């Protein structure tokens, strides 16, 4: 009887172990799923033309879809490169130039993977696959339409458009002056074609629709509200007001905070930390903004050590940063990618302003979560129908610069309230930040540091305002110098008394001598 019970227990324990092991195997398999890798080719960056910036915008959009991008020009293409990828995108900005690289022409002839072409001239092979017929016109204005978005722009160049195509079409290009009504893009299985693509107008966002289907992305997207950039010497009282107003309106938001690497025990820094903690308590999310890069100045401490120290300063203060915000070129740099961004599995890539590479690499560092940064200023001329703004296909960060002006900031908050945009809560996604000392995790809105849930209701600290920012130098022999000073003072005083006494005696002697001379 005892033997049977023991055997039963063994079977039960084994069954329970199998039940526990099986889900973990599925999780591991999901985590190790191969990442989509795309080869992005271009013929020109189109400097000083209407197409300038479209290559960079596409790179950021691909990052928002979680794609790892390898980036090169047609002129620098090397034999065999295309065989390492099953997805290739070619941006043709210089339609009047023919491709002369024999390695690319040879490899492309035998390529059988997925292919997307952006530009006026469609390759013959792709034209046959999509059944595309193209034409050219010169409309004075073009109206872009997709989903419930629309925008009308003036036009001063010829426009190539599709007369017909086989497959799923996206959006519309409309012009009353030329009776133009054509699809913006077409996608049919492995192939896609977009004849027109510019950065800065609605076509930049329209690109997201065919791109998502071509990449096979099925994830639901959100729009997030992000304010950048906050410094220790920003108006922190206004930052708290902003947090209060958005919290009262029920709008989740994010701020990107500039890191501080020195003097982290100064009151100014402690007030900075208190303000960030206040933002966090008001349903705000903290991102670490990439530090300002000064390549001409040697760094006393390595970037990795500096970034890790600041993350630890935040974590030790009960603040959970959930990602990094950086200009896009950081993700194409070995030093910045590994040493600056390597602590985060989530990143927001901003448009490049000043590119200062240290170790440029053609293959980008990719992240489990990355949103497409979209300046709110660039959306002012884009219209939408209906009460609420429709969601874009990819996770999007609608960005505003933080304003150190109470009146303008209040107007900005009112405009956000009245826009009827639906903003997601970044904390609800899965984010991890890892240093040698701290593990910061966000999952379904719960923030933990080293598996300890953060107390968002912790009372604020009062920071001492009287502080000597310049350290007092140590004084050697201070007592001896004080005694010497007193002795010198006494000696001078005695000398003055003696000198005065001699003056009085001298005066009396002179007066007596003067009287004697008159008597004679």
Coordinates of C-alpha atoms in Angstrom, one line a residue:
X1 CA 0.0 0.0 0.0
X2 CA 2.8 2.4 0.9
X3 CA 4.6 1.5 -2.4
X4 CA 1.5 2.4 -4.4
X5 CA 1.1 5.8 -2.8
X6 CA 4.8 6.5 -3.4
X7 CA 4.4 5.6 -7.0
X8 CA 1.3 7.7 -7.3
X9 CA 3.2 10.7 -5.8
X10 CA 6.1 10.2 -8.2
X11 CA 3.7 10.2 -11.2
X12 CA 1.9 13.3 -9.9
X13 CA 5.1 15.2 -9.3
X14 CA 6.4 14.3 -12.8
X15 CA 3.1 15.4 -14.4
X16 CA 3.3 18.7 -12.5
X17 CA 6.9 19.2 -13.7
X18 CA 5.9 18.6 -17.3
X19 CA 3.1 21.1 -17.0
X20 CA 5.4 23.7 -15.6
X21 CA 8.2 23.0 -18.1
X22 CA 6.0 23.1 -21.2
X23 CA 5.0 26.8 -21.0
X24 CA 8.5 27.9 -20.4
X25 CA 9.6 26.1 -23.6
X26 CA 7.1 28.0 -25.6
X27 CA 8.2 31.3 -24.0
X28 CA 11.8 30.6 -24.8
X29 CA 10.9 29.7 -28.4
X30 CA 9.0 32.9 -28.8
X31 CA 11.9 35.0 -27.4
X32 CA 14.3 33.3 -29.8
X33 CA 12.2 33.8 -32.9
X34 CA 14.4 35.1 -35.7
X35 CA 14.2 38.8 -36.2
X36 CA 13.3 40.3 -39.6
X37 CA 16.3 41.6 -41.3
X38 CA 16.1 44.0 -44.2
X39 CA 18.7 45.2 -46.7
X40 CA 18.0 48.9 -47.4
X41 CA 19.6 50.2 -50.6
X42 CA 19.6 53.7 -52.1
X43 CA 21.1 55.5 -55.1
X44 CA 21.1 59.0 -53.6
X45 CA 20.3 60.8 -50.4
X46 CA 18.8 63.5 -52.5
X47 CA 20.4 66.4 -50.7
X48 CA 18.8 69.8 -51.4
X49 CA 15.8 68.2 -53.2
X50 CA 12.2 67.5 -52.2
X51 CA 13.2 63.9 -51.4
X52 CA 15.9 64.8 -48.9
X53 CA 15.3 63.0 -45.6
X54 CA 13.1 60.2 -46.9
X55 CA 15.9 57.6 -46.5
X56 CA 16.4 58.5 -42.8
X57 CA 12.6 58.6 -42.2
X58 CA 12.3 55.1 -43.7
X59 CA 15.1 53.8 -41.5
X60 CA 13.3 55.1 -38.4
X61 CA 10.1 53.6 -39.5
X62 CA 11.7 50.2 -40.0
X63 CA 13.1 50.4 -36.5
X64 CA 9.6 51.1 -35.2
X65 CA 8.5 47.8 -36.7
X66 CA 11.3 46.0 -34.9
X67 CA 13.3 45.3 -38.0
X68 CA 17.1 45.1 -38.1
X69 CA 18.4 47.2 -41.0
X70 CA 21.6 46.9 -43.0
X71 CA 22.1 50.1 -45.0
X72 CA 24.3 50.7 -48.0
X73 CA 24.3 52.7 -51.3
X74 CA 24.2 51.0 -54.7
X75 CA 27.7 52.3 -55.5
X76 CA 29.1 50.6 -52.4
X77 CA 27.2 47.3 -52.8
X78 CA 29.5 44.3 -52.7
X79 CA 29.0 40.9 -54.5
X80 CA 26.9 38.4 -52.5
X81 CA 25.4 40.8 -50.0
X82 CA 21.8 40.5 -51.2
X83 CA 21.9 36.7 -50.7
X84 CA 22.1 37.2 -46.9
X85 CA 18.6 38.8 -46.9
X86 CA 15.1 37.7 -47.8
X87 CA 13.8 41.2 -47.8
X88 CA 15.2 44.1 -49.8
X89 CA 14.0 47.7 -50.1
X90 CA 15.4 50.0 -52.8
X91 CA 14.9 53.8 -52.6
X92 CA 15.4 55.4 -56.0
X93 CA 15.8 59.1 -55.5
X94 CA 17.8 59.8 -58.7
X95 CA 15.5 58.4 -61.3
X96 CA 17.5 59.9 -64.1
X97 CA 20.6 57.9 -63.2
X98 CA 21.1 54.3 -64.3
X99 CA 22.5 51.6 -62.1
X100 CA 26.1 50.7 -63.2
X101 CA 27.3 48.5 -60.3
X102 CA 27.8 45.1 -62.0
X103 CA 27.7 43.2 -58.7
X104 CA 24.3 44.5 -57.8
X105 CA 22.9 43.9 -61.3
X106 CA 24.1 40.3 -61.3
X107 CA 22.9 39.5 -57.8
X108 CA 19.5 41.2 -58.3
X109 CA 18.9 39.1 -61.4
X110 CA 18.9 35.9 -59.4
X111 CA 17.2 37.3 -56.3
X112 CA 13.9 35.6 -55.3
X113 CA 13.1 37.1 -51.9
X114 CA 10.7 39.9 -51.0
X115 CA 11.3 43.2 -52.7
X116 CA 9.9 46.7 -52.3
X117 CA 10.8 49.5 -54.7
X118 CA 10.3 53.2 -54.0
X119 CA 10.8 55.7 -56.9
X120 CA 9.6 56.7 -60.3
X121 CA 11.2 54.0 -62.4
X122 CA 9.8 50.5 -61.7
X123 CA 12.1 47.5 -62.6
X124 CA 10.7 45.4 -65.4
X125 CA 10.6 42.3 -63.2
X126 CA 8.6 44.0 -60.5
X127 CA 6.3 45.6 -63.1
X128 CA 5.4 42.2 -64.4
X129 CA 4.8 40.7 -61.0
X130 CA 2.4 43.6 -59.9
X131 CA 0.9 44.3 -63.3
X132 CA 1.8 48.0 -62.9
X133 CA 1.2 50.6 -65.6
X134 CA 2.6 54.0 -64.8
X135 CA 2.1 57.5 -66.2
X136 CA 3.5 61.0 -65.5
X137 CA 1.7 64.3 -64.9
X138 CA 2.3 67.7 -63.5
X139 CA -0.5 68.6 -61.1
X140 CA -0.4 72.1 -59.4
X141 CA -1.5 70.5 -56.2
X142 CA -1.9 66.9 -54.8
X143 CA -4.3 65.7 -52.2
X144 CA -3.1 62.6 -50.2
X145 CA -5.7 60.4 -48.6
X146 CA -5.4 57.3 -46.5
X147 CA -7.5 55.9 -43.7
X148 CA -9.2 59.1 -42.4
X149 CA -6.1 61.3 -42.9
X150 CA -5.7 63.8 -45.7
X151 CA -3.4 66.6 -46.8
X152 CA -3.2 68.9 -49.8
X153 CA 0.2 70.1 -50.9
X154 CA 1.4 72.3 -53.7
X155 CA 3.5 70.6 -56.4
X156 CA 6.2 71.9 -58.7
X157 CA 7.6 68.7 -60.2
X158 CA 6.3 65.9 -62.4
X159 CA 4.6 63.1 -60.6
X160 CA 4.8 59.4 -61.5
X161 CA 1.7 57.5 -60.6
X162 CA 0.1 54.1 -61.2
X163 CA -2.7 53.8 -63.8
X164 CA -3.3 50.2 -62.8
X165 CA -1.9 47.5 -60.5
X166 CA -2.6 44.0 -59.3
X167 CA -2.8 43.5 -55.5
X168 CA -3.8 45.5 -52.4
X169 CA -3.7 49.2 -53.0
X170 CA -3.1 51.8 -50.3
X171 CA -4.3 55.4 -50.1
X172 CA -5.0 57.8 -52.9
X173 CA -3.3 60.6 -54.9
X174 CA -5.9 63.1 -56.1
X175 CA -5.6 66.2 -58.3
X176 CA -8.6 68.0 -59.8
X177 CA -6.5 69.9 -62.2
X178 CA -5.3 66.8 -64.0
X179 CA -8.2 64.5 -63.2
X180 CA -5.6 62.4 -61.3
X181 CA -7.0 59.6 -59.0
X182 CA -4.4 56.9 -58.4
X183 CA -3.3 54.6 -55.6
X184 CA -0.4 55.7 -53.4
X185 CA 1.1 52.2 -53.1
X186 CA 0.5 48.5 -54.1
X187 CA 1.5 45.3 -52.4
X188 CA 1.0 41.8 -53.7
X189 CA 2.5 39.1 -51.5
X190 CA 6.3 39.4 -51.7
X191 CA 6.3 42.6 -53.8
X192 CA 5.5 46.2 -53.2
X193 CA 5.8 49.4 -55.2
X194 CA 5.5 53.1 -54.1
X195 CA 6.3 55.7 -56.8
X196 CA 6.2 58.7 -54.6
X197 CA 7.6 59.2 -51.1
X198 CA 8.7 62.4 -49.3
X199 CA 9.7 63.2 -45.8
X200 CA 7.6 65.9 -44.1
X201 CA 4.2 65.5 -45.6
X202 CA 1.5 62.8 -45.3
X203 CA 3.2 60.5 -47.7
X204 CA 5.8 59.8 -45.0
X205 CA 3.1 58.3 -42.8
X206 CA 1.3 56.7 -45.7
X207 CA 4.4 54.6 -46.2
X208 CA 3.7 52.8 -42.9
X209 CA 0.6 51.1 -44.3
X210 CA 2.1 49.0 -47.2
X211 CA 5.3 48.6 -45.2
X212 CA 3.5 46.9 -42.3
X213 CA 1.8 44.4 -44.6
X214 CA 5.0 43.7 -46.6
X215 CA 6.9 43.0 -43.4
X216 CA 4.2 40.8 -42.1
X217 CA 3.7 42.8 -38.8
X218 CA 0.4 42.0 -37.0
X219 CA 1.0 43.8 -33.7
X220 CA -1.6 46.4 -32.6
X221 CA 0.0 49.9 -32.5
X222 CA -0.4 52.8 -30.1
X223 CA 0.3 56.5 -30.1
X224 CA 2.2 57.9 -27.2
X225 CA 2.8 61.5 -25.9
X226 CA 6.4 62.5 -25.3
X227 CA 7.9 65.7 -24.0
X228 CA 11.6 66.3 -24.7
X229 CA 14.2 67.3 -23.4
X230 CA 14.2 67.9 -19.6
X231 CA 17.4 69.2 -17.9
X232 CA 18.3 69.7 -14.2
X233 CA 17.9 73.5 -14.7
X234 CA 14.6 73.3 -16.6
X235 CA 11.7 75.0 -14.8
X236 CA 10.9 72.0 -12.6
X237 CA 7.9 73.7 -11.1
X238 CA 6.4 73.9 -14.6
X239 CA 7.2 70.3 -15.2
X240 CA 5.2 69.4 -12.1
X241 CA 2.3 71.6 -13.3
X242 CA 2.4 69.8 -16.6
X243 CA 2.3 66.4 -14.8
X244 CA -0.7 67.6 -12.7
X245 CA -2.7 68.9 -15.7
X246 CA -2.1 65.7 -17.8
X247 CA -2.9 63.5 -14.8
X248 CA -6.1 65.3 -14.1
X249 CA -7.1 65.0 -17.8
X250 CA -6.3 61.2 -17.7
X251 CA -3.6 61.5 -20.4
X252 CA -0.6 59.2 -19.9
X253 CA 2.7 60.9 -21.1
X254 CA 6.4 60.5 -21.2
X255 CA 9.4 62.8 -20.7
X256 CA 13.0 62.3 -21.9
X257 CA 15.5 63.4 -19.2
X258 CA 19.0 64.5 -20.0
X259 CA 21.5 62.4 -17.9
X260 CA 23.9 63.9 -15.4
X261 CA 27.3 62.3 -14.8
X262 CA 28.9 64.5 -12.2
X263 CA 28.0 66.1 -8.9
X264 CA 24.9 63.9 -8.5
X265 CA 24.7 64.8 -4.8
X266 CA 24.2 68.5 -5.4
X267 CA 20.8 70.0 -4.3
X268 CA 20.1 70.9 -8.0
X269 CA 20.4 67.3 -8.9
X270 CA 18.3 66.1 -6.0
X271 CA 15.6 68.6 -7.0
X272 CA 15.8 67.2 -10.5
X273 CA 15.3 63.6 -9.1
X274 CA 12.4 64.8 -7.0
X275 CA 10.8 66.3 -10.1
X276 CA 11.2 63.1 -12.1
X277 CA 9.8 61.0 -9.3
X278 CA 6.8 63.4 -9.2
X279 CA 6.3 62.9 -12.9
X280 CA 6.5 59.1 -12.4
X281 CA 3.8 59.3 -9.6
X282 CA 1.5 61.3 -11.9
X283 CA 1.3 58.4 -14.5
X284 CA 4.3 59.7 -16.4
X285 CA 7.1 57.6 -17.9
X286 CA 10.8 58.5 -17.7
X287 CA 13.1 58.0 -20.6
X288 CA 16.8 58.7 -20.5
X289 CA 17.8 61.1 -23.4
X290 CA 21.1 60.4 -25.0
X291 CA 23.9 62.8 -23.7
X292 CA 25.3 65.6 -25.9
X293 CA 28.1 64.2 -27.9
X294 CA 31.3 66.3 -28.1
X295 CA 33.8 64.2 -30.1
X296 CA 36.6 66.9 -29.8
X297 CA 36.6 66.5 -26.0
X298 CA 38.2 63.4 -24.5
X299 CA 36.0 61.6 -22.1
X300 CA 37.5 61.0 -18.6
X301 CA 35.1 58.2 -18.0
X302 CA 33.9 55.7 -20.6
X303 CA 30.4 56.2 -22.0
X304 CA 29.2 52.8 -20.7
X305 CA 30.3 53.6 -17.1
X306 CA 28.7 57.1 -17.3
X307 CA 25.3 55.8 -18.6
X308 CA 25.3 52.9 -16.0
X309 CA 26.1 55.3 -13.2
X310 CA 23.1 57.6 -14.1
X311 CA 20.7 54.7 -14.4
X312 CA 21.8 53.5 -11.0
X313 CA 21.3 57.0 -9.6
X314 CA 17.7 57.0 -10.8
X315 CA 17.1 53.5 -9.6
X316 CA 18.5 54.1 -6.2
X317 CA 16.2 57.1 -5.9
X318 CA 13.1 55.0 -6.8
X319 CA 12.9 56.2 -10.4
X320 CA 12.4 53.6 -13.2
X321 CA 13.7 54.7 -16.6
X322 CA 12.1 52.6 -19.3
X323 CA 14.1 53.3 -22.4
X324 CA 16.5 55.6 -24.2
X325 CA 15.7 58.4 -26.6
X326 CA 18.5 59.2 -29.1
X327 CA 19.1 60.5 -32.6
X328 CA 18.9 57.7 -35.1
X329 CA 22.6 57.7 -36.0
X330 CA 23.3 56.3 -32.4
X331 CA 21.8 53.0 -33.5
X332 CA 24.3 52.9 -36.4
X333 CA 27.3 53.4 -34.3
X334 CA 29.2 50.6 -32.4
X335 CA 30.3 52.7 -29.5
X336 CA 26.9 54.5 -28.9
X337 CA 24.9 51.3 -29.7
X338 CA 26.7 49.0 -27.3
X339 CA 28.0 51.4 -24.6
X340 CA 25.2 53.9 -24.6
X341 CA 22.1 52.0 -25.7
X342 CA 23.0 48.5 -24.6
X343 CA 21.3 48.7 -21.2
X344 CA 17.8 49.1 -22.8
X345 CA 15.6 46.8 -24.8
X346 CA 13.4 49.8 -25.8
X347 CA 14.4 53.0 -27.7
X348 CA 12.9 56.0 -29.3
X349 CA 14.9 57.2 -32.3
X350 CA 14.6 60.9 -33.1
X351 CA 15.5 62.5 -36.4
X352 CA 19.2 63.2 -36.8
X353 CA 20.2 66.8 -36.2
X354 CA 24.0 66.7 -35.9
X355 CA 25.6 63.4 -36.8
X356 CA 28.8 62.7 -34.9
X357 CA 29.8 59.1 -35.4
X358 CA 32.6 57.4 -33.4
X359 CA 32.4 54.0 -35.0
X360 CA 29.8 54.0 -37.8
X361 CA 28.4 50.6 -38.7
X362 CA 26.1 49.7 -41.6
X363 CA 23.9 47.4 -39.5
X364 CA 21.6 49.1 -36.9
X365 CA 21.2 48.0 -33.3
X366 CA 17.6 47.0 -33.0
X367 CA 15.3 46.8 -30.0
X368 CA 12.3 44.8 -28.8
X369 CA 10.3 48.0 -28.7
X370 CA 10.9 51.1 -30.7
X371 CA 8.5 53.9 -31.5
X372 CA 8.4 56.2 -34.6
X373 CA 9.2 59.7 -33.5
X374 CA 6.8 62.2 -35.0
X375 CA 7.1 65.9 -34.2
X376 CA 3.7 67.4 -33.4
X377 CA 4.7 70.5 -35.4
X378 CA 4.9 68.3 -38.6
X379 CA 1.3 67.1 -38.1
X380 CA -0.4 70.5 -38.0
X381 CA -1.2 70.5 -41.8
X382 CA -2.5 66.9 -41.7
X383 CA -6.3 66.6 -41.3
X384 CA -8.5 63.8 -40.2
X385 CA -12.2 63.2 -40.3
X386 CA -14.2 62.0 -37.3
X387 CA -14.0 63.0 -33.6
X388 CA -10.8 61.1 -32.7
X389 CA -7.6 60.8 -34.7
X390 CA -7.1 57.3 -36.2
X391 CA -4.2 55.2 -35.0
X392 CA -1.2 54.9 -37.3
X393 CA 0.0 51.3 -38.2
X394 CA 3.2 51.6 -36.1
X395 CA 3.9 52.6 -32.5
X396 CA 4.3 56.4 -32.8
X397 CA 5.7 58.9 -30.3
X398 CA 4.1 62.3 -30.8
X399 CA 6.8 64.7 -29.6
X400 CA 6.7 68.2 -28.1
X401 CA 9.6 70.3 -26.9
X402 CA 9.2 71.1 -23.2
X403 CA 8.3 74.9 -22.9
X404 CA 9.7 77.0 -20.0
X405 CA 6.8 79.4 -20.2
X406 CA 3.7 78.9 -18.0
X407 CA 1.2 80.6 -20.5
X408 CA 2.5 78.7 -23.5
X409 CA 2.6 75.4 -21.7
X410 CA -1.0 75.9 -20.5
X411 CA -2.1 76.6 -24.1
X412 CA -0.2 73.5 -25.3
X413 CA -2.0 71.3 -22.7
X414 CA -5.3 72.7 -23.8
X415 CA -4.6 71.9 -27.4
X416 CA -3.6 68.3 -26.5
X417 CA -6.9 67.9 -24.5
X418 CA -9.0 69.3 -27.4
X419 CA -7.3 67.2 -30.1
X420 CA -9.2 64.1 -29.1
X421 CA -6.1 61.9 -29.7
X422 CA -6.0 58.6 -27.9
X423 CA -2.7 58.1 -26.2
X424 CA -1.4 54.8 -24.9
X425 CA 0.4 54.1 -21.7
X426 CA 4.0 53.2 -22.4
X427 CA 4.3 51.4 -19.1
X428 CA 1.7 48.8 -20.2
X429 CA 4.3 47.4 -22.6
X430 CA 7.2 45.2 -21.6
X431 CA 10.4 47.1 -21.0
X432 CA 13.6 46.1 -19.3
X433 CA 16.7 48.1 -18.3
X434 CA 19.6 46.2 -16.9
X435 CA 22.8 47.3 -15.2
X436 CA 25.2 45.3 -13.1
X437 CA 23.5 46.6 -10.0
X438 CA 19.8 47.1 -11.0
X439 CA 17.2 45.4 -13.0
X440 CA 14.3 47.7 -13.9
X441 CA 11.2 46.1 -15.4
X442 CA 7.8 47.4 -16.6
X443 CA 5.0 45.0 -17.3
X444 CA 1.3 45.7 -17.6
X445 CA 1.8 49.0 -15.8
X446 CA 3.7 47.7 -12.8
X447 CA 7.2 49.1 -12.3
X448 CA 9.8 47.1 -10.3
X449 CA 13.4 47.7 -9.4
X450 CA 15.2 44.5 -8.5
X451 CA 11.8 42.7 -8.2
X452 CA 10.5 45.3 -5.7
X453 CA 7.4 47.2 -6.7
X454 CA 8.0 51.0 -6.7
X455 CA 6.0 53.0 -4.2
X456 CA 4.5 55.8 -6.3
X457 CA 3.0 57.5 -3.3
X458 CA 6.2 58.2 -1.4
X459 CA 6.2 61.7 0.2
X460 CA 8.5 64.2 -1.6
X461 CA 11.7 65.3 0.1
X462 CA 12.6 68.9 1.0
X463 CA 16.0 69.7 -0.6
X464 CA 18.3 72.1 1.3
X465 CA 18.8 75.3 -0.7
X466 CA 21.8 76.7 1.2
X467 CA 24.7 74.8 -0.2
X468 CA 28.3 75.6 -1.0
X469 CA 28.7 74.5 -4.6
X470 CA 32.5 75.2 -4.4
X471 CA 34.2 72.9 -2.0
X472 CA 36.2 74.8 0.7
X473 CA 40.0 74.2 0.5
X474 CA 41.7 72.6 3.5
X475 CA 43.7 75.2 5.4
X476 CA 47.0 74.1 6.9
X477 CA 48.5 75.9 10.0
X478 CA 45.3 77.9 10.3
X479 CA 45.8 78.4 14.1
X480 CA 49.5 79.5 13.7
X481 CA 48.5 82.0 11.1
X482 CA 45.7 83.4 13.3
X483 CA 48.3 83.9 16.2
X484 CA 50.7 85.6 13.8
X485 CA 48.0 87.9 12.6
X486 CA 47.2 88.9 16.2
X487 CA 50.9 89.5 17.1
X488 CA 51.4 91.7 14.0
X489 CA 48.3 93.7 14.9
X490 CA 49.6 94.3 18.4
X491 CA 53.0 95.3 17.2
X492 CA 51.5 97.7 14.7
X493 CA 49.3 99.2 17.4
X494 CA 52.3 99.6 19.8
X495 CA 54.3 101.2 16.9
X496 CA 51.5 103.7 16.3
X497 CA 51.4 104.6 20.1
X498 CA 55.2 105.1 20.3
X499 CA 55.1 107.1 17.1
X500 CA 52.4 109.3 18.5
X501 CA 54.2 109.7 21.8
X502 CA 57.4 110.8 19.9
X503 CA 55.4 113.3 17.8
X504 CA 54.0 114.9 21.0
X505 CA 57.5 115.1 22.6
X506 CA 58.9 116.5 19.4
X507 CA 56.2 119.1 19.2
X508 CA 56.8 120.3 22.8
X509 CA 60.6 120.5 22.2
X510 CA 60.1 122.5 19.0
X511 CA 57.6 124.9 20.8
X512 CA 60.0 125.4 23.7
X513 CA 62.9 126.2 21.3
X514 CA 60.7 128.6 19.4
X515 CA 59.8 130.6 22.6
X516 CA 63.5 130.8 23.7
X517 CA 64.5 132.3 20.3
X518 CA 61.9 135.1 20.6
X519 CA 63.1 136.0 24.1
X520 CA 66.6 136.5 22.9

